[in-house]
CSV table of N, CA and C in Angstrom, one decimal:
chain,number,residue,atom,x,y,z
A,114,MET,N,29.6,19.9,26.3
A,114,MET,CA,28.8,19.0,25.1
A,114,MET,C,28.4,17.5,25.3
A,115,LEU,N,27.7,17.1,25.6
A,115,LEU,CA,27.3,15.0,25.9
A,115,LEU,C,27.3,15.1,24.4
A,116,ASP,N,28.9,14.3,25.4
A,116,ASP,CA,29.8,12.4,24.3
A,116,ASP,C,29.0,12.2,24.7
A,117,ALA,N,30.2,10.8,23.6
A,117,ALA,CA,30.4,9.1,24.4
A,117,ALA,C,31.1,9.1,25.9
A,118,GLY,N,31.7,10.0,25.5
A,118,GLY,CA,33.0,9.7,27.2
A,118,GLY,C,32.1,10.3,28.6
A,119,ILE,N,30.8,11.2,28.8
A,119,ILE,CA,29.7,11.4,29.6
A,119,ILE,C,29.4,11.3,29.6
A,120,ILE,N,28.3,9.8,28.0
A,120,ILE,CA,26.8,9.7,28.5
A,120,ILE,C,27.8,7.9,29.1
A,121,GLY,N,29.4,7.4,29.1
A,121,GLY,CA,30.2,6.4,29.7
A,121,GLY,C,30.5,6.8,30.7
A,122,ASN,N,30.4,7.5,31.2
A,122,ASN,CA,30.3,8.0,32.9
A,122,ASN,C,29.6,7.9,33.6
A,123,VAL,N,27.9,8.4,33.1
A,123,VAL,CA,26.5,8.4,34.1
A,123,VAL,C,26.6,6.8,34.0
A,124,VAL,N,27.0,6.5,33.2
A,124,VAL,CA,26.2,4.6,32.5
A,124,VAL,C,27.0,4.1,33.7
A,125,ALA,N,28.2,4.0,34.5
A,125,ALA,CA,29.1,3.6,34.8
A,125,ALA,C,28.8,3.5,36.4
A,126,GLN,N,27.9,4.4,36.9
A,126,GLN,CA,28.4,5.0,38.7
A,126,GLN,C,26.5,4.9,38.7
A,127,PRO,N,26.8,3.3,39.0
A,127,PRO,CA,24.7,3.1,39.8
A,127,PRO,C,24.7,3.2,40.6
A,128,ARG,N,24.7,4.6,41.5
A,128,ARG,CA,23.8,5.8,42.8
A,128,ARG,C,23.7,6.5,41.7
A,129,LEU,N,23.8,7.6,40.1
A,129,LEU,CA,23.3,7.9,40.0
A,129,LEU,C,21.8,7.4,39.0
A,130,LEU,N,22.6,7.0,38.8
A,130,LEU,CA,21.7,6.1,37.6
A,130,LEU,C,20.5,5.3,38.6
A,131,ALA,N,20.6,4.8,39.6
A,131,ALA,CA,19.5,4.4,41.1
A,131,ALA,C,19.0,6.5,41.8
A,132,VAL,N,19.3,7.5,40.8
A,132,VAL,CA,18.0,8.3,41.9
A,132,VAL,C,18.1,8.8,39.8
A,133,LEU,N,18.8,8.4,39.7
A,133,LEU,CA,17.7,9.0,38.2
A,133,LEU,C,16.5,7.9,37.6
A,134,GLY,N,16.4,7.4,38.0
A,134,GLY,CA,15.7,6.9,37.9
A,134,GLY,C,14.6,6.5,39.4
A,135,LEU,N,14.4,7.0,39.9
A,135,LEU,CA,13.5,6.9,41.4
A,135,LEU,C,13.4,9.1,41.3
A,136,THR,N,13.5,9.5,40.7
A,136,THR,CA,13.6,10.7,40.2
A,136,THR,C,12.3,10.0,39.2
A,137,VAL,N,12.3,9.6,38.0
A,137,VAL,CA,11.3,9.4,37.0
A,137,VAL,C,10.3,8.6,37.9
A,138,VAL,N,10.8,7.6,38.1
A,138,VAL,CA,9.0,7.3,39.6
A,138,VAL,C,8.1,8.3,40.2
A,139,LEU,N,9.5,8.7,40.7
A,139,LEU,CA,8.2,9.9,41.5
A,139,LEU,C,8.0,11.3,41.2
A,140,ALA,N,8.5,11.6,39.9
A,140,ALA,CA,8.1,13.0,39.2
A,140,ALA,C,7.0,13.2,39.2
A,141,TRP,N,6.1,12.6,38.8
A,141,TRP,CA,5.2,12.4,37.9
A,141,TRP,C,3.7,12.7,39.5
A,142,PRO,N,4.4,11.9,39.8
A,142,PRO,CA,3.1,12.1,41.8
A,142,PRO,C,3.3,13.6,42.8
A,143,LEU,N,4.5,13.0,42.3
A,143,LEU,CA,5.6,14.4,42.8
A,143,LEU,C,5.1,16.3,42.3
A,144,GLY,N,5.2,16.1,40.9
A,144,GLY,CA,4.5,17.1,40.6
A,144,GLY,C,3.1,17.2,40.8
A,145,ARG,N,2.4,16.5,40.5
A,145,ARG,CA,0.8,16.3,40.5
A,145,ARG,C,0.6,16.7,42.1
A,146,LEU,N,1.2,16.3,43.5
A,146,LEU,CA,1.6,17.4,44.8
A,146,LEU,C,2.0,18.2,44.7
A,147,LEU,N,2.2,19.7,44.1
A,147,LEU,CA,3.1,20.9,43.7
A,147,LEU,C,1.7,20.7,43.8
A,148,GLY,N,0.4,20.9,42.3
A,148,GLY,CA,-0.7,20.9,42.2
A,148,GLY,C,-0.5,21.9,40.7
A,149,ARG,N,0.3,21.5,40.1
A,149,ARG,CA,1.2,23.1,38.9
A,149,ARG,C,1.2,21.6,37.7
A,150,GLY,N,0.9,20.9,37.7
A,150,GLY,CA,0.5,20.1,36.9
A,150,GLY,C,2.3,19.9,36.0
A,151,SER,N,2.5,19.6,34.7
A,151,SER,CA,3.3,19.5,34.1
A,151,SER,C,4.4,19.8,34.2
A,152,LEU,N,4.3,21.4,34.4
A,152,LEU,CA,5.7,22.2,35.3
A,152,LEU,C,6.4,22.2,36.7
A,153,GLY,N,5.1,21.4,37.4
A,153,GLY,CA,5.5,20.8,38.2
A,153,GLY,C,6.7,19.9,38.3
A,154,THR,N,5.9,18.4,37.7
A,154,THR,CA,6.9,17.3,37.2
A,154,THR,C,7.9,17.8,36.5
A,155,ALA,N,8.1,19.3,35.6
A,155,ALA,CA,9.6,18.6,35.4
A,155,ALA,C,10.5,19.5,36.5
A,156,PHE,N,9.8,19.9,36.9
A,156,PHE,CA,11.0,20.8,38.4
A,156,PHE,C,11.5,19.3,38.6
A,157,ILE,N,10.2,18.2,39.6
A,157,ILE,CA,11.1,17.4,40.4
A,157,ILE,C,11.9,16.7,39.1
A,158,VAL,N,11.7,16.8,38.2
A,158,VAL,CA,13.1,16.7,37.3
A,158,VAL,C,14.1,16.3,37.2
A,159,VAL,N,14.2,18.2,36.4
A,159,VAL,CA,15.4,19.2,37.5
A,159,VAL,C,16.2,18.6,38.6
A,160,VAL,N,14.8,18.9,39.3
A,160,VAL,CA,16.1,18.4,40.3
A,160,VAL,C,16.6,16.9,41.0
A,161,GLY,N,16.1,16.8,40.9
A,161,GLY,CA,16.3,14.8,40.7
A,161,GLY,C,17.5,14.8,39.2
A,162,ALA,N,17.9,15.9,38.5
A,162,ALA,CA,18.6,15.3,37.9
A,162,ALA,C,19.8,16.0,38.3
A,163,VAL,N,19.6,17.1,39.1
A,163,VAL,CA,20.7,18.0,39.7
A,163,VAL,C,21.7,17.2,40.8
A,164,LEU,N,20.5,16.4,41.5
A,164,LEU,CA,20.8,15.8,42.6
A,164,LEU,C,21.8,14.8,41.9
A,165,ALA,N,21.2,14.3,41.2
A,165,ALA,CA,21.9,12.9,41.1
A,165,ALA,C,22.9,13.1,40.1
A,166,ALA,N,23.0,14.5,39.3
A,166,ALA,CA,24.7,15.1,39.7
A,166,ALA,C,26.1,16.0,40.5
A,167,THR,N,25.3,15.8,41.2
A,167,THR,CA,26.2,16.5,42.7
A,167,THR,C,26.6,15.7,44.2
A,168,THR,N,25.8,14.9,44.2
A,168,THR,CA,26.1,13.9,46.3
A,168,THR,C,25.2,12.4,45.3
A,169,THR,N,25.8,11.8,43.9
A,169,THR,CA,26.7,10.4,44.1
A,169,THR,C,29.0,10.7,43.2
A,170,THR,N,29.1,9.5,43.6
A,170,THR,CA,30.3,9.4,43.5
A,170,THR,C,30.5,7.9,42.9
A,171,ARG,N,31.1,7.1,42.5
A,171,ARG,CA,32.0,6.1,41.3
A,171,ARG,C,32.3,6.0,43.1
A,172,THR,N,32.8,5.8,43.9
A,172,THR,CA,33.6,5.4,45.2
A,172,THR,C,33.8,6.2,46.2
A,173,PRO,N,32.7,5.6,46.7
A,173,PRO,CA,32.3,6.6,47.9
A,173,PRO,C,33.5,6.5,48.7
A,174,TYR,N,33.6,7.2,49.2
A,174,TYR,CA,35.0,7.5,50.6
A,174,TYR,C,34.5,7.8,52.0
A,175,TYR,N,33.9,7.8,52.7
A,175,TYR,CA,32.8,8.0,53.7
A,175,TYR,C,34.1,8.9,54.7
A,176,SER,N,34.1,10.1,55.0
A,176,SER,CA,34.2,10.7,55.9
A,176,SER,C,34.3,12.3,55.5
A,177,LEU,N,34.2,12.5,57.6
A,177,LEU,CA,33.7,13.8,58.2
A,177,LEU,C,35.8,14.7,58.2
A,178,ASP,N,36.1,14.1,57.0
A,178,ASP,CA,37.3,15.0,57.2
A,178,ASP,C,36.9,15.7,55.8
A,179,GLY,N,36.5,14.8,55.0
A,179,GLY,CA,36.5,16.4,53.8
A,179,GLY,C,35.7,16.9,54.0
A,180,VAL,N,34.2,16.3,55.0
A,180,VAL,CA,34.1,18.0,55.5
A,180,VAL,C,34.1,19.2,55.7
A,181,GLU,N,35.4,18.6,56.9
A,181,GLU,CA,35.9,19.9,57.8
A,181,GLU,C,37.2,20.5,56.4
A,182,VAL,N,37.9,20.2,55.4
A,182,VAL,CA,38.0,20.7,55.0
A,182,VAL,C,37.5,21.6,54.1
A,183,TYR,N,36.3,20.8,54.1
A,183,TYR,CA,35.2,22.3,52.3
A,183,TYR,C,34.8,23.1,53.4
A,184,LEU,N,34.7,23.2,55.7
A,184,LEU,CA,34.3,24.5,56.0
A,184,LEU,C,35.9,25.2,55.8
A,185,ARG,N,37.0,24.8,56.3
A,185,ARG,CA,37.4,25.4,56.3
A,185,ARG,C,38.4,26.5,55.0
A,186,ALA,N,37.6,25.7,53.5
A,186,ALA,CA,38.2,26.4,53.3
A,186,ALA,C,37.1,27.6,52.3
A,187,TRP,N,35.7,28.2,53.9
A,187,TRP,CA,35.5,28.3,53.4
A,187,TRP,C,35.4,30.5,54.6
A,188,THR,N,37.5,30.3,55.2
A,188,THR,CA,38.2,31.1,56.1
A,188,THR,C,38.6,32.2,54.9
A,189,GLY,N,37.9,31.4,54.2
A,189,GLY,CA,38.8,32.3,52.7
A,189,GLY,C,38.2,33.2,51.8
A,190,PRO,N,37.7,34.3,52.4
A,190,PRO,CA,36.6,34.7,50.8
A,190,PRO,C,36.3,35.1,49.6
A,191,ALA,N,38.5,35.5,49.5
A,191,ALA,CA,38.8,36.2,48.5
A,191,ALA,C,38.9,35.3,47.5
A,192,GLY,N,38.9,33.7,47.6
A,192,GLY,CA,39.0,32.4,46.8
A,192,GLY,C,38.0,32.5,46.2
A,193,LEU,N,36.8,32.8,46.5
A,193,LEU,CA,35.0,32.5,46.3
A,193,LEU,C,34.9,33.4,45.0
A,194,VAL,N,35.8,34.2,44.7
A,194,VAL,CA,35.2,34.5,43.3
A,194,VAL,C,36.4,34.9,42.5
A,195,HIS,N,37.8,34.4,43.1
A,195,HIS,CA,38.8,35.1,41.6
A,195,HIS,C,38.6,33.7,40.8
A,196,GLY,N,38.9,34.1,39.9
A,196,GLY,CA,38.6,33.8,37.9
A,196,GLY,C,36.4,33.7,38.0
A,197,PHE,N,36.2,33.9,38.3
A,197,PHE,CA,35.1,33.9,38.3
A,197,PHE,C,34.2,33.6,36.8
A,198,ALA,N,33.3,32.5,37.2
A,198,ALA,CA,33.3,31.5,35.3
A,198,ALA,C,34.8,31.3,35.2
A,199,GLY,N,35.2,31.1,35.1
A,199,GLY,CA,36.5,31.3,33.9
A,199,GLY,C,37.1,29.8,33.6
A,200,THR,N,36.1,29.1,34.1
A,200,THR,CA,36.8,27.4,33.5
A,200,THR,C,35.0,27.0,32.5
A,201,HIS,N,35.7,25.6,32.6
A,201,HIS,CA,33.9,24.8,31.9
A,201,HIS,C,33.4,24.4,33.1
A,202,GLU,N,34.0,24.0,33.9
A,202,GLU,CA,33.8,23.2,34.7
A,202,GLU,C,33.0,24.3,35.6
A,203,LYS,N,33.2,26.1,35.8
A,203,LYS,CA,32.3,26.6,36.9
A,203,LYS,C,31.2,27.1,36.4
A,204,LEU,N,31.6,27.4,34.6
A,204,LEU,CA,29.9,28.0,33.6
A,204,LEU,C,28.7,27.1,34.4
A,205,ALA,N,29.4,25.0,34.2
A,205,ALA,CA,28.2,24.0,34.4
A,205,ALA,C,27.8,24.8,35.6
A,206,ASN,N,28.7,25.1,36.5
A,206,ASN,CA,28.1,25.1,38.0
A,206,ASN,C,26.9,26.6,38.0
A,207,ILE,N,27.0,27.1,37.8
A,207,ILE,CA,26.0,28.4,36.7
A,207,ILE,C,25.7,27.9,36.0
A,208,GLY,N,25.2,27.6,35.7
A,208,GLY,CA,24.1,26.4,34.2
A,208,GLY,C,22.9,25.4,35.5
A,209,LEU,N,23.7,24.4,36.5
A,209,LEU,CA,23.0,23.5,36.8
A,209,LEU,C,22.0,24.2,37.1
A,210,PHE,N,22.1,24.7,37.8
A,210,PHE,CA,20.8,25.3,39.2
A,210,PHE,C,20.2,26.7,39.2
A,211,ALA,N,20.8,27.2,37.6
A,211,ALA,CA,19.3,28.3,36.7
A,211,ALA,C,18.3,27.7,36.3
A,212,PRO,N,18.1,26.1,35.3
A,212,PRO,CA,16.5,26.0,35.1
A,212,PRO,C,16.3,25.3,36.7
A,213,PRO,N,16.4,24.8,37.8
A,213,PRO,CA,15.7,24.7,38.8
A,213,PRO,C,14.9,26.3,38.7
A,214,ALA,N,15.5,26.4,39.7
A,214,ALA,CA,16.3,28.5,39.9
A,214,ALA,C,13.7,28.9,39.0
A,215,ALA,N,14.8,28.6,37.9
A,215,ALA,CA,13.5,28.5,37.1
A,215,ALA,C,12.0,28.8,37.1
A,216,LEU,N,12.2,27.2,37.2
A,216,LEU,CA,10.9,26.7,36.9
A,216,LEU,C,10.3,26.9,38.6
A,217,ALA,N,11.2,27.1,39.8
A,217,ALA,CA,10.3,26.9,41.2
A,217,ALA,C,9.9,28.9,40.6
A,218,THR,N,10.4,29.7,40.6
A,218,THR,CA,9.7,31.0,40.0
A,218,THR,C,8.8,30.9,39.8
A,219,LEU,N,8.8,30.0,38.1
A,219,LEU,CA,7.3,29.7,38.2
A,219,LEU,C,6.4,29.3,39.1
A,220,LEU,N,7.0,28.3,39.7
A,220,LEU,CA,5.7,27.9,40.4
A,220,LEU,C,5.2,28.6,41.6
A,221,TRP,N,6.3,29.3,42.6
A,221,TRP,CA,5.6,30.0,43.8
A,221,TRP,C,6.2,31.2,43.4
A,222,ARG,N,6.8,32.5,42.8
A,222,ARG,CA,7.7,33.0,42.8
A,222,ARG,C,7.4,34.0,43.3
A,223,ARG,N,8.5,33.5,44.4
A,223,ARG,CA,9.4,34.1,45.2
A,223,ARG,C,10.7,34.1,45.2
A,224,PRO,N,10.9,34.6,44.4
A,224,PRO,CA,12.4,35.2,44.0
A,224,PRO,C,13.1,34.8,44.0
A,225,ALA,N,13.4,35.9,45.8
A,225,ALA,CA,14.6,35.5,46.8
A,225,ALA,C,14.4,34.8,47.5
A,226,LEU,N,13.5,34.2,47.4
A,226,LEU,CA,13.4,32.5,48.7
A,226,LEU,C,14.6,31.6,47.7
A,227,ILE,N,13.7,31.3,46.2
A,227,ILE,CA,14.5,30.9,46.7
A,227,ILE,C,15.9,30.2,45.9
A,228,VAL,N,16.0,31.6,45.5
A,228,VAL,CA,17.6,31.4,45.6
A,228,VAL,C,18.8,31.0,46.6
A,229,GLY,N,18.4,32.3,48.0
A,229,GLY,CA,17.8,31.9,49.2
A,229,GLY,C,18.1,30.0,49.2
A,230,ALA,N,17.0,29.5,49.4
A,230,ALA,CA,17.1,27.7,49.2
A,230,ALA,C,18.0,27.4,48.4
A,231,ALA,N,17.9,27.6,46.7
A,231,ALA,CA,19.1,27.2,46.3
A,231,ALA,C,20.3,26.8,46.8
A,232,THR,N,20.9,28.3,47.1
A,232,THR,CA,22.0,28.3,47.6
A,232,THR,C,22.2,27.8,48.6
A,233,VAL,N,21.9,27.4,49.9
A,233,VAL,CA,21.7,26.9,51.0
A,233,VAL,C,22.0,25.4,50.8
A,234,LEU,N,21.0,25.2,49.7
A,234,LEU,CA,21.2,22.9,48.7
A,234,LEU,C,22.8,23.2,48.7
A,235,SER,N,22.5,24.1,47.7
A,235,SER,CA,24.6,24.5,47.2
A,235,SER,C,25.1,24.3,48.7
A,236,PHE,N,25.0,24.2,49.6
A,236,PHE,CA,26.2,24.1,50.3
A,236,PHE,C,26.0,23.3,51.1
A,237,LEU,N,25.4,22.5,51.8
A,237,LEU,CA,24.6,21.2,51.5
A,237,LEU,C,25.7,20.2,50.1
A,238,ILE,N,24.9,20.1,49.2
A,238,ILE,CA,25.3,19.4,48.0
A,238,ILE,C,27.5,19.1,48.9
A,239,GLU,N,27.9,20.5,48.9
A,239,GLU,CA,28.3,20.5,48.1
A,239,GLU,C,30.0,19.7,49.8
A,240,ALA,N,28.8,19.8,51.0
A,240,ALA,CA,29.5,19.6,51.9
A,240,ALA,C,29.1,17.8,52.3
A,241,TRP,N,27.8,17.7,51.9
A,241,TRP,CA,28.1,16.8,51.0
A,241,TRP,C,29.2,15.5,50.2
A,242,GLN,N,29.5,16.5,49.2
A,242,GLN,CA,30.6,15.9,49.0
A,242,GLN,C,32.1,15.9,48.8
A,243,GLY,N,32.2,17.2,50.3
A,243,GLY,CA,32.5,16.8,50.9
A,243,GLY,C,33.1,15.3,51.7
A,244,PHE,N,32.3,14.8,52.4
A,244,PHE,CA,31.7,13.7,53.0
A,244,PHE,C,31.3,11.7,52.2
A,245,ILE,N,32.0,11.9,50.6
A,245,ILE,CA,32.1,11.1,50.0
A,245,ILE,C,32.6,10.8,49.2
A,246,GLY,N,34.0,11.6,49.5
A,246,GLY,CA,35.5,11.9,49.6
A,246,GLY,C,35.4,13.1,47.0
A,247,ARG,N,34.2,13.9,47.6
A,247,ARG,CA,34.0,14.2,45.7
A,247,ARG,C,35.2,15.6,46.3
A,248,GLY,N,34.6,16.2,47.6
A,248,GLY,CA,35.6,17.0,47.8
A,248,GLY,C,34.7,18.5,47.8
A,249,GLY,N,34.5,19.0,48.5
A,249,GLY,CA,33.3,20.9,49.1
A,249,GLY,C,33.9,21.1,47.8
A,250,ASP,N,33.8,22.4,47.4
A,250,ASP,CA,34.5,23.6,46.9
A,250,ASP,C,33.2,24.5,47.0
A,251,PRO,N,33.2,25.3,48.0
A,251,PRO,CA,32.7,26.8,48.0
A,251,PRO,C,32.8,27.7,47.3
A,252,VAL,N,33.4,27.2,46.4
A,252,VAL,CA,33.6,28.2,44.6
A,252,VAL,C,32.2,27.7,44.0
A,253,ASP,N,32.6,26.4,43.6
A,253,ASP,CA,31.0,25.7,43.4
A,253,ASP,C,29.6,27.1,43.9
A,254,VAL,N,29.8,26.3,45.6
A,254,VAL,CA,28.2,27.5,45.8
A,254,VAL,C,28.6,28.4,45.5
A,255,VAL,N,29.3,28.9,45.2
A,255,VAL,CA,28.9,31.2,44.7
A,255,VAL,C,28.7,30.9,42.8
A,256,HIS,N,29.2,30.2,42.5
A,256,HIS,CA,28.5,30.2,41.0
A,256,HIS,C,26.7,29.3,40.5
A,257,ASN,N,27.2,27.7,41.8
A,257,ASN,CA,25.4,27.1,41.7
A,257,ASN,C,24.8,29.3,42.2
A,258,GLY,N,25.1,29.6,43.7
A,258,GLY,CA,24.4,31.0,43.7
A,258,GLY,C,23.7,31.9,42.6
A,259,VAL,N,24.9,32.0,41.7
A,259,VAL,CA,24.3,32.8,41.0
A,259,VAL,C,24.3,32.3,39.1
A,260,GLY,N,23.8,30.6,39.1
A,260,GLY,CA,23.4,30.1,38.3
A,260,GLY,C,21.9,30.8,39.3
A,261,ALA,N,21.5,30.7,40.5
A,261,ALA,CA,20.4,30.6,40.4
A,261,ALA,C,19.8,31.2,40.6
A,262,LEU,N,20.2,32.6,40.9
A,262,LEU,CA,19.9,34.1,40.5
A,262,LEU,C,19.3,34.3,39.8
A,263,LEU,N,20.5,33.9,38.2
A,263,LEU,CA,20.3,34.0,37.2
A,263,LEU,C,18.1,33.8,36.0
A,264,GLY,N,19.0,32.3,36.9
A,264,GLY,CA,17.5,31.6,36.4
A,264,GLY,C,15.5,31.7,37.3
A,265,ALA,N,16.4,32.4,39.0
A,265,ALA,CA,14.9,33.4,39.3
A,265,ALA,C,15.0,34.1,38.7
A,266,GLY,N,15.9,34.9,37.6
A,266,GLY,CA,15.8,36.0,37.3
A,266,GLY,C,14.9,35.6,35.7
A,267,ALA,N,15.1,35.1,35.5
A,267,ALA,CA,13.9,34.3,34.1
A,267,ALA,C,12.8,34.3,35.1
A,268,GLY,N,12.7,33.1,35.6
A,268,GLY,CA,11.5,32.8,36.1
A,268,GLY,C,10.2,34.4,36.0
A,269,PHE,N,11.0,34.8,37.5
A,269,PHE,CA,11.0,36.4,37.9
A,269,PHE,C,10.5,37.0,35.7
A,270,ALA,N,11.1,36.9,34.6
A,270,ALA,CA,10.9,37.9,33.8
A,270,ALA,C,10.3,37.3,32.9
A,271,ILE,N,10.0,35.6,33.4
A,271,ILE,CA,9.1,35.1,31.5
A,271,ILE,C,7.4,35.1,32.5
A,272,ARG,N,7.4,35.0,33.9
A,272,ARG,CA,5.5,35.6,34.3
A,272,ARG,C,5.7,37.2,34.8
A,273,ALA,N,6.7,38.2,34.4
A,273,ALA,CA,6.8,39.5,34.2
A,273,ALA,C,5.7,39.8,33.1
A,274,GLY,N,5.9,38.7,31.4
A,274,GLY,CA,5.5,39.0,30.5
A,274,GLY,C,4.2,37.8,30.2
A,275,TYR,N,3.8,37.3,31.1
A,275,TYR,CA,2.7,36.2,31.1
A,275,TYR,C,2.1,37.8,31.1
A,276,ARG,N,1.9,38.0,32.3
A,276,ARG,CA,1.4,39.0,33.0
A,276,ARG,C,1.1,40.3,32.6
A,277,TRP,N,2.0,40.5,32.0
A,277,TRP,CA,1.9,42.0,31.0
A,277,TRP,C,0.6,41.4,29.3
A,278,ARG,N,1.1,40.1,28.9
A,278,ARG,CA,0.2,39.4,27.6
A,278,ARG,C,-0.8,40.0,28.2
A,279,ASP,N,-1.4,38.8,29.8
A,279,ASP,CA,-3.1,39.0,30.2
A,279,ASP,C,-3.5,40.1,30.9
A,280,ARG,N,-3.0,41.3,30.8
A,280,ARG,CA,-3.4,42.3,31.2
A,280,ARG,C,-3.8,43.0,30.0
A,281,LYS,N,-2.4,43.1,28.6
A,281,LYS,CA,-2.7,44.0,27.6
A,281,LYS,C,-3.9,42.7,27.0
A,282,SER,N,-4.3,42.2,27.4
A,282,SER,CA,-5.8,41.4,26.4
A,282,SER,C,-6.7,41.3,27.4
A,283,ASN,N,-6.8,41.6,28.5
A,283,ASN,CA,-7.7,41.7,29.1
A,283,ASN,C,-8.2,43.7,29.0
A,284,SER,N,-7.6,44.5,28.4
A,284,SER,CA,-7.8,45.8,28.8
A,284,SER,C,-8.8,45.2,27.4
A,285,ARG,N,-7.8,44.7,26.0
A,285,ARG,CA,-8.4,44.8,24.2
A,285,ARG,C,-9.9,44.3,24.7
A,286,ALA,N,-9.9,43.1,26.0
A,286,ALA,CA,-11.2,42.9,25.6
A,286,ALA,C,-12.1,43.6,26.7
A,287,LEU,N,-12.3,44.2,27.6
A,287,LEU,CA,-12.6,45.3,28.3
A,287,LEU,C,-13.5,46.7,27.3
A,288,THR,N,-11.9,47.3,26.2
A,288,THR,CA,-12.7,47.8,25.8
A,288,THR,C,-13.4,47.1,24.2
A,289,GLY,N,-13.0,46.3,23.5
A,289,GLY,CA,-13.9,45.4,22.8
A,289,GLY,C,-15.8,45.5,23.6
A,290,ALA,N,-15.3,45.4,25.0
A,290,ALA,CA,-17.2,45.7,25.1
A,290,ALA,C,-17.5,46.4,25.4
A,291,GLY,N,-16.7,47.3,25.8
A,291,GLY,CA,-17.6,48.8,25.7
A,291,GLY,C,-17.4,49.8,25.1
A,292,SER,N,-17.4,49.0,23.8
A,292,SER,CA,-16.9,49.6,22.6
A,292,SER,C,-18.4,48.9,21.5
A,293,SER,N,-19.3,48.0,22.4
A,293,SER,CA,-19.9,48.1,21.7
A,293,SER,C,-21.5,48.3,22.3
A,294,THR,N,-21.2,47.6,24.0
A,294,THR,CA,-22.3,48.7,23.9
A,294,THR,C,-22.3,50.3,24.0
A,295,THR,N,-21.7,50.4,23.8
A,295,THR,CA,-21.4,52.0,23.2
A,295,THR,C,-23.0,52.7,22.0
A,296,GLY,N,-22.1,51.7,21.2
A,296,GLY,CA,-23.1,51.9,19.9
A,296,GLY,C,-24.7,51.9,19.4
A,297,ARG,N,-24.8,51.0,21.0
A,297,ARG,CA,-25.9,50.8,20.7
A,297,ARG,C,-26.7,51.8,20.6
């Protein structure tokens, strides 16, 4: 839920606001560069918001020790799925990567590549969080990856629905055109 506490937390973080501001400034030109119009712009805005939320902190504490702790946490893979989606934070991590993956799938039609790229991005974001003192968590990578999978699946389903609708209307157009020529 978006409440006053969350809004206050966002406003009190100049780094987060800087990334969001940069996203707003760059969204339209980068979206046009993607060549997909408003869909490309929406993708840039969503990715910028994800980066703002995940790569900034109020008071960074730069240290490679946090990255080392994060990488060491990968040695216990059983803990990566324990309590899967059992908290609001875990569900938020799933939801965080679903929209960009859905938009990317609509843009580039490569769901498997998009899920892989989103998971690698999540891995790098979590390493960065370890570096800035937020504490990277491999469990977040798993949840972000599942979110990307669900988003890419939704994007794929939307594309399939459009293709089905287009084939159906093309079929009707061809049938209508054929019947008018046979009646002569």
